[in-house]
Coordinates of C-alpha atoms in Angstrom, one line a residue:
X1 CA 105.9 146.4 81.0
X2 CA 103.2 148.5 79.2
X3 CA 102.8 146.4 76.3
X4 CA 100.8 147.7 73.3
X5 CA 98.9 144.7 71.1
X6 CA 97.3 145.3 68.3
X7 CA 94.8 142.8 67.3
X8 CA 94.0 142.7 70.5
X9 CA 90.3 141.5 70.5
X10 CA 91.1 138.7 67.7
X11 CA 91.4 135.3 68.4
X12 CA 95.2 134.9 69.1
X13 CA 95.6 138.9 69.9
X14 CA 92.9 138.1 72.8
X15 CA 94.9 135.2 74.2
X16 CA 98.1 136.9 74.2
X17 CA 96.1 140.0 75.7
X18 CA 94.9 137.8 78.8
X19 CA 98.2 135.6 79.2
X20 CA 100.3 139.1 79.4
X21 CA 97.6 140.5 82.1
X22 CA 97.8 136.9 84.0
X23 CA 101.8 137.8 84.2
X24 CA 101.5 141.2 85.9
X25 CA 101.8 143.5 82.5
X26 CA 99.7 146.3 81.7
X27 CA 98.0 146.0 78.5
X28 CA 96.4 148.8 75.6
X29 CA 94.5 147.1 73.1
X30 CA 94.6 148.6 69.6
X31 CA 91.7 147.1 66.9
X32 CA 89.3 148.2 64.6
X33 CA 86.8 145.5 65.3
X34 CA 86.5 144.4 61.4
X35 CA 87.5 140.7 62.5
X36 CA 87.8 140.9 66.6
X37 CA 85.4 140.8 68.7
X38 CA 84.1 143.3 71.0
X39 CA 82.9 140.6 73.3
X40 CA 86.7 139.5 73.8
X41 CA 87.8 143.1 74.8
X42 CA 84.7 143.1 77.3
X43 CA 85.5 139.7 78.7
X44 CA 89.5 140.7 79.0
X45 CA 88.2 144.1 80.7
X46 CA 86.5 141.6 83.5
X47 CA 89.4 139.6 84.1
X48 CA 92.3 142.7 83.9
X49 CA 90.2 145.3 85.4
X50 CA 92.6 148.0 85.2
X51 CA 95.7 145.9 83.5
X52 CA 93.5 146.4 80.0
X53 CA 92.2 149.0 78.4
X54 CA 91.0 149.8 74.6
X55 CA 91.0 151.7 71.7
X56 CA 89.0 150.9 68.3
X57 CA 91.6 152.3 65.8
X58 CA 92.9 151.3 62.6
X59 CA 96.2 150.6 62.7
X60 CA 97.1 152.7 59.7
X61 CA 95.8 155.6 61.6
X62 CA 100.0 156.9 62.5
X63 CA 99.2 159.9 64.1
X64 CA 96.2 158.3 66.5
X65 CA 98.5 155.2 67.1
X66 CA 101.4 157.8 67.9
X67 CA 99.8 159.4 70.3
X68 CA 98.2 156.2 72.1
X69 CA 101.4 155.2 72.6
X70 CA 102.8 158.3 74.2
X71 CA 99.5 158.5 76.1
X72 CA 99.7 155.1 77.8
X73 CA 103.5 154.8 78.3
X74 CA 104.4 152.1 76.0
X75 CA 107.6 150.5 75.9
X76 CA 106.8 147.2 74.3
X77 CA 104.2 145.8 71.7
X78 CA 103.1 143.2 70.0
X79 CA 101.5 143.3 66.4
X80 CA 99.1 140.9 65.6
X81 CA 96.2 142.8 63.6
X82 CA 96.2 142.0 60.1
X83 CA 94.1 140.1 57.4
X84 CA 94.9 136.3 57.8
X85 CA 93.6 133.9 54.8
X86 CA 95.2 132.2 52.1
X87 CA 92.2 132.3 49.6
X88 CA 91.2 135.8 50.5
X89 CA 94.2 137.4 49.6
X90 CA 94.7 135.4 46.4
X91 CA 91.1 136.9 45.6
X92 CA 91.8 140.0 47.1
X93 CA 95.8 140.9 46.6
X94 CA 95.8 144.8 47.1
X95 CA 93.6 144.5 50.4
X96 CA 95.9 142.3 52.2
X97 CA 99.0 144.3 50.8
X98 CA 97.2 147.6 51.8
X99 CA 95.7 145.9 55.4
X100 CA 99.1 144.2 56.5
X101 CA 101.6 146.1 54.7
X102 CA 100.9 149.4 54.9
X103 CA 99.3 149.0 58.5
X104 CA 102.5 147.3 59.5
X105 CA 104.8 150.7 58.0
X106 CA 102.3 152.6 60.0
X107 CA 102.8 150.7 63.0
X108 CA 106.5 150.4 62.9
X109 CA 106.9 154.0 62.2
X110 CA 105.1 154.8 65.1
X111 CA 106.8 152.6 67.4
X112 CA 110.2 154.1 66.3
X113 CA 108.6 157.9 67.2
X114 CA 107.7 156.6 70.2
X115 CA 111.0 155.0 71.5
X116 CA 109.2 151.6 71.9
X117 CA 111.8 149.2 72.8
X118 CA 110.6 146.0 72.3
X119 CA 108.4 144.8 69.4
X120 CA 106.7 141.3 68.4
X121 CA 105.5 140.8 65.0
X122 CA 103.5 138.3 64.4
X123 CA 104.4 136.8 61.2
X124 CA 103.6 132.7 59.7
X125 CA 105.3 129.5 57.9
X126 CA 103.4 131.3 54.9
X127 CA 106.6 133.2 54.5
X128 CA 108.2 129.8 53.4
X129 CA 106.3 128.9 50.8
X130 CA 106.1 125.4 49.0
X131 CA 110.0 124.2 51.2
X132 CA 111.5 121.6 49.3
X133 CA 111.8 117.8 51.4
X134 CA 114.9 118.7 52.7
X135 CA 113.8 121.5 54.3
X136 CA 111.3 119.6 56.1
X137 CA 110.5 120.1 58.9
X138 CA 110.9 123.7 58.1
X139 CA 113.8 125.3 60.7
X140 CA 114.5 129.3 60.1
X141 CA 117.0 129.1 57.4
X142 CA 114.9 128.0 55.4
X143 CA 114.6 129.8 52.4
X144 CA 111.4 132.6 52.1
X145 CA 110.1 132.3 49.1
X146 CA 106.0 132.9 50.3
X147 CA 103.3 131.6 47.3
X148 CA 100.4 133.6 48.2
X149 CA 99.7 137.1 48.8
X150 CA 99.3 136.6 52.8
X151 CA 102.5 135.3 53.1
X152 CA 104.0 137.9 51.0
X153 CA 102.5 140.8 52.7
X154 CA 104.1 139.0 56.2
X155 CA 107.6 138.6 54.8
X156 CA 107.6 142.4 53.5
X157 CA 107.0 143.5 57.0
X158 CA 109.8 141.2 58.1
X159 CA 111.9 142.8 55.8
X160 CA 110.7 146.5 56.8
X161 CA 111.5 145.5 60.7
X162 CA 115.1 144.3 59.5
X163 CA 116.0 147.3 57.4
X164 CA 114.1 149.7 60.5
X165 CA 116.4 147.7 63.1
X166 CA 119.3 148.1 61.3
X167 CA 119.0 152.3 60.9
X168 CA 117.8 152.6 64.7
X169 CA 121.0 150.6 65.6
X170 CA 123.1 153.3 64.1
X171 CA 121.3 155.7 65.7
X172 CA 121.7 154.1 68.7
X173 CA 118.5 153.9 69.3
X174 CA 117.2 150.3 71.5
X175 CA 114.7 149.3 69.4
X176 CA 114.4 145.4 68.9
X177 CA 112.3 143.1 67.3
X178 CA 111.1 139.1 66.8
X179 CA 109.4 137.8 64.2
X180 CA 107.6 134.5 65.1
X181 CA 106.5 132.5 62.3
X182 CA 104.1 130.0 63.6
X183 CA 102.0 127.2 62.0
X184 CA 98.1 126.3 62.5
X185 CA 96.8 127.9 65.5
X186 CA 94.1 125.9 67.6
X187 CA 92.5 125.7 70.9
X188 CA 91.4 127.6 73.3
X189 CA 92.4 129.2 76.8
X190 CA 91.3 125.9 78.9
X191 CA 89.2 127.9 81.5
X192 CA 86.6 128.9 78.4
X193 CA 87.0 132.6 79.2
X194 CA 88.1 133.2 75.6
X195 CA 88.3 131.2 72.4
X196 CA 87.7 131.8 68.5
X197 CA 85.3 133.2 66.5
X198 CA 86.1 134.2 63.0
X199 CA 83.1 135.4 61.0
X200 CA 82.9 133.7 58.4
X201 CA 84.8 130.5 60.1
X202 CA 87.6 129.2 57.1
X203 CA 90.0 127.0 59.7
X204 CA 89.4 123.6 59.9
X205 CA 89.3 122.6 63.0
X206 CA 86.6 124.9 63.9
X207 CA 84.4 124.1 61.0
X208 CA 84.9 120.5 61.7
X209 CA 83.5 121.5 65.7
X210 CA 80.5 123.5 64.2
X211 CA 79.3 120.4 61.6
X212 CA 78.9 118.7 65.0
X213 CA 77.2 121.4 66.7
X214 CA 74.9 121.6 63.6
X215 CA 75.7 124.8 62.4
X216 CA 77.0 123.6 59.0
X217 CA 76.1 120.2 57.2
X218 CA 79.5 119.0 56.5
X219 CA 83.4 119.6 56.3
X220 CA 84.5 120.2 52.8
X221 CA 88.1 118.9 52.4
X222 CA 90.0 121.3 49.4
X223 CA 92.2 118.7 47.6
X224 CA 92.5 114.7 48.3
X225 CA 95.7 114.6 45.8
X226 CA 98.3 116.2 47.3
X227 CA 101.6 114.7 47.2
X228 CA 101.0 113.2 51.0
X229 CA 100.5 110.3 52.7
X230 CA 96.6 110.3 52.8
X231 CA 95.9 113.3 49.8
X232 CA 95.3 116.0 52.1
X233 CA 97.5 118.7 53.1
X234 CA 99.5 118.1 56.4
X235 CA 100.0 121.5 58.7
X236 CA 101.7 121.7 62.2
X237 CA 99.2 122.4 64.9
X238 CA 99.7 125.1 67.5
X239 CA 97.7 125.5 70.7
X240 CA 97.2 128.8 71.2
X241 CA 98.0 129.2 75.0
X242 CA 101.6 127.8 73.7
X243 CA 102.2 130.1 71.3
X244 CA 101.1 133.2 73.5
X245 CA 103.5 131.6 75.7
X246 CA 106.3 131.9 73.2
X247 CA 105.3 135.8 72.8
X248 CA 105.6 135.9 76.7
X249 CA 108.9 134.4 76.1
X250 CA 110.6 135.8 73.6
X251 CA 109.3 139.9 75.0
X252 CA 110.8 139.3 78.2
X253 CA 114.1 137.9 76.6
X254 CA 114.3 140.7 74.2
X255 CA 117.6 142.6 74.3
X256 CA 118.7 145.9 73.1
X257 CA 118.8 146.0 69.4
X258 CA 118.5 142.4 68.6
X259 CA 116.4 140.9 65.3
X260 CA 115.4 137.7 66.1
X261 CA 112.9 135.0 64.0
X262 CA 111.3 132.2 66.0
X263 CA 109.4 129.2 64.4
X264 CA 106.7 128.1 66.9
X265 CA 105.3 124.5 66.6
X266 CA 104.9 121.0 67.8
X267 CA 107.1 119.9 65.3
X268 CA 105.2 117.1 63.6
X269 CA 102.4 117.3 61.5
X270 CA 98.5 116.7 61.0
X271 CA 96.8 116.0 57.7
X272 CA 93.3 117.6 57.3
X273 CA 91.9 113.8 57.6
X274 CA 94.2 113.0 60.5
X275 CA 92.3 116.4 61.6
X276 CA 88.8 114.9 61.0
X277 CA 88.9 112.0 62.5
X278 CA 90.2 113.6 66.1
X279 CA 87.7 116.0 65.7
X280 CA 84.8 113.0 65.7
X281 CA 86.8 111.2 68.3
X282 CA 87.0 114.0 70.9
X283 CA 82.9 115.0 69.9
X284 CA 81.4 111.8 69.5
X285 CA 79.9 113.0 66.4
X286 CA 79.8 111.9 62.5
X287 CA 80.6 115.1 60.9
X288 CA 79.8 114.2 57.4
X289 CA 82.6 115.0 55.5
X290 CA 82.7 116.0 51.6
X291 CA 85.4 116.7 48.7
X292 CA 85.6 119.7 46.8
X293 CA 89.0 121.6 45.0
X294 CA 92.6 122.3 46.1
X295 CA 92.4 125.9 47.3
X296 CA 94.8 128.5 46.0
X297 CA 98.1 129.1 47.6
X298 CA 97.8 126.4 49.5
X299 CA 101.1 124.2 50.0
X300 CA 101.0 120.7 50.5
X301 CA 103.3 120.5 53.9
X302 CA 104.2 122.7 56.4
X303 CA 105.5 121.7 59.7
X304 CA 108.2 123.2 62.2
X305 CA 111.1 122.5 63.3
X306 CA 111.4 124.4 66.8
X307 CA 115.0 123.5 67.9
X308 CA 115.8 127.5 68.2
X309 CA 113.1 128.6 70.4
X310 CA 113.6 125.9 72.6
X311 CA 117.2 126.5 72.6
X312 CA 117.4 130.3 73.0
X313 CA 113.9 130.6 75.4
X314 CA 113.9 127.1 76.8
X315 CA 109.8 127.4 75.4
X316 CA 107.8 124.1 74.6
X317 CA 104.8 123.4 73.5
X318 CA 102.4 122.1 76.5
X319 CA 100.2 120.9 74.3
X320 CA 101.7 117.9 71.5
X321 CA 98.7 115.7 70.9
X322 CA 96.0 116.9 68.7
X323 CA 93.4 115.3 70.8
X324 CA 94.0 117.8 73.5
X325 CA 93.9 120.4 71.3
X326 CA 90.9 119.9 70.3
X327 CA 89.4 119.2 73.7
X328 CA 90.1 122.6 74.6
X329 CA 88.6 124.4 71.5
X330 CA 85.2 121.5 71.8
X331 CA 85.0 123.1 75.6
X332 CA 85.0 126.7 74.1
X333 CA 82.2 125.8 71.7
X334 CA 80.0 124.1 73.8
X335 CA 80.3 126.8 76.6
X336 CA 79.8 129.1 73.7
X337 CA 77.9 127.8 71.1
X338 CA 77.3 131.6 69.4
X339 CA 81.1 132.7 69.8
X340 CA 81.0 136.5 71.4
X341 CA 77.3 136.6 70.5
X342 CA 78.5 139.4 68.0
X343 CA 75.6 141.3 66.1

């Protein structure tokens, strides 16, 4: 396939980028470089060679991503850019709708011009909102009721693909799409080639690994009251090779004018203490840890139930103990103690 992703020098975007070369496809990057890394996109072009190539575009550019498309072939894609956290976009509403909303119409509406075929969106549990107890662990029936703006700005592009799947159908026109909705994203790819490096850092797992390479003093934990065992919220962790797996997956199984929804997880959860503590177990380190408030937006439980993808894809997390996890993301960091080395 000649797969389009855009997002493709971000931390998960970059993974799916190198997994999809790794399985044969030919690869166009698409990113502005506000949150990826150019050092990723270099690093992929070293590996890929001529499997990869790049554009810097925003993705609300149409007309550029239109003719990108046309230029490189593509038949299939996978949409990953977009603006990511929960606090930012309770601070900063309109950017996120007019980043992940209004990029995403541009980005389906190009697709459809182009006769793309095959399209992965990258969407998040955030869509679910605050699920009830009997909802948990959260399976895709679940009701969509998002609390935040990042969540809502995901579920309207769900909703965009739906109703844009539904008029190509009677146009008979093959276009097809998958939403996966996936939990806390960790790790990284186990031979250190790539790994993360947000700017500024706001997941925890990473901050908890930069407290012990010095770079901050301490973790600050948002909210020890929760309604949860230990106080502190309690999210499904994802290693990131898995879930580009599941994009792998669910791409190749795509059929003519289907609209599918995938939740990707382990299916059990971590609690940001549980979090902490494998963090100093796997370093060997302290990290001091401090209290501050609950965050915005933020529910108190989210993890996945992934029965479907298993059933439809036969996909399974590698990766169900968050020890490993972290291992993987602790060999990034050491190997690469300045991320990308990005100016």
């Amino acid at each position: 396939m000649n797969i389009l992703v855009t997002g493709g020098a971000g931390y998960i975007g970059s993974h799916a980028v190198l997994r999809l070369v790794e399985a044969g496809h030919f690869v166009h990057v698409v990113d502005n470089l506000d949150r990826g890394n150019r050092g990723a996109i270099e690093t992929l072009g070293s590996i890929g060679g001529d499997r990869v190539s790049f554009t810097e575009m925003d993705i609300r550019d149409g007309a550029g991503l239109l003719e990108t498309m046309r230029t490189h072939g593509i038949d299939s894609m996978m949409h990953f850019a977009a603006l990511a956290y929960v606090g930012e976009s309770v601070d900063e509403p309109l950017r996120y709708y007019d980043n992940n909303v209004v990029g995403s119409l541009s980005v389906i509406n190009a697709a459809l011009e182009a006769g793309i075929e095959r399209f992965i969106f990258s969407s998040t549990c955030a869509t679910y909102g605050e699920p009830s107890g009997r909802h948990l662990p959260i399976n895709e029936d679940c009701p969509q009721n998002p609390v935040n703006p990042y969540g809502r700005s995901k579920l309207v592009t769900e909703w965009m693909l739906r109703d844009a799947a539904a008029a190509a159908r009677k146009r008979s026109q093959p276009f097809a799409f998958a939403a996966l909705r996936y939990f806390n994203v960790a790790g990284a790819d186990e031979k250190t080639r790539i790994g993360e490096d947000h700017r500024p850092e706001s997941h925890l797992i990473p901050i908890c690994l930069e407290v012990a390479l010095g770079k901050r003093d301490a973790l600050t934990i948002y909210g020890s009251d929760y309604p949860t065992p230990d106080g502190t919220c309690i999210r499904d962790y994802v290693h990131v090779s898995d879930l580009v797996e599941a994009h792998l997956a669910t791409i190749e199984a795509l059929k003519p004018g289907e609209q599918l929804a995938y939740n990707v997880g382990i299916g059990r959860g971590y609690s940001v203490r549980e979090c902490l503590e494998a963090c100093r177990r796997v370093t060997g380190h302290a990290i001091p840890e401090k209290e501050g408030p609950r965050r915005p937006g933020d529910p108190p439980s989210l993890t996945a139930d992934p029965a479907r993808i298993e059933k439809d894809l036969g996909f399974k997390a590698r990766f169900t103990e968050l020890d490993e996890i972290i291992e993987t993301a602790w060999r990034w960091y050491q190997a690469h103690p300045d991320g990308y080395d990005r100016a």
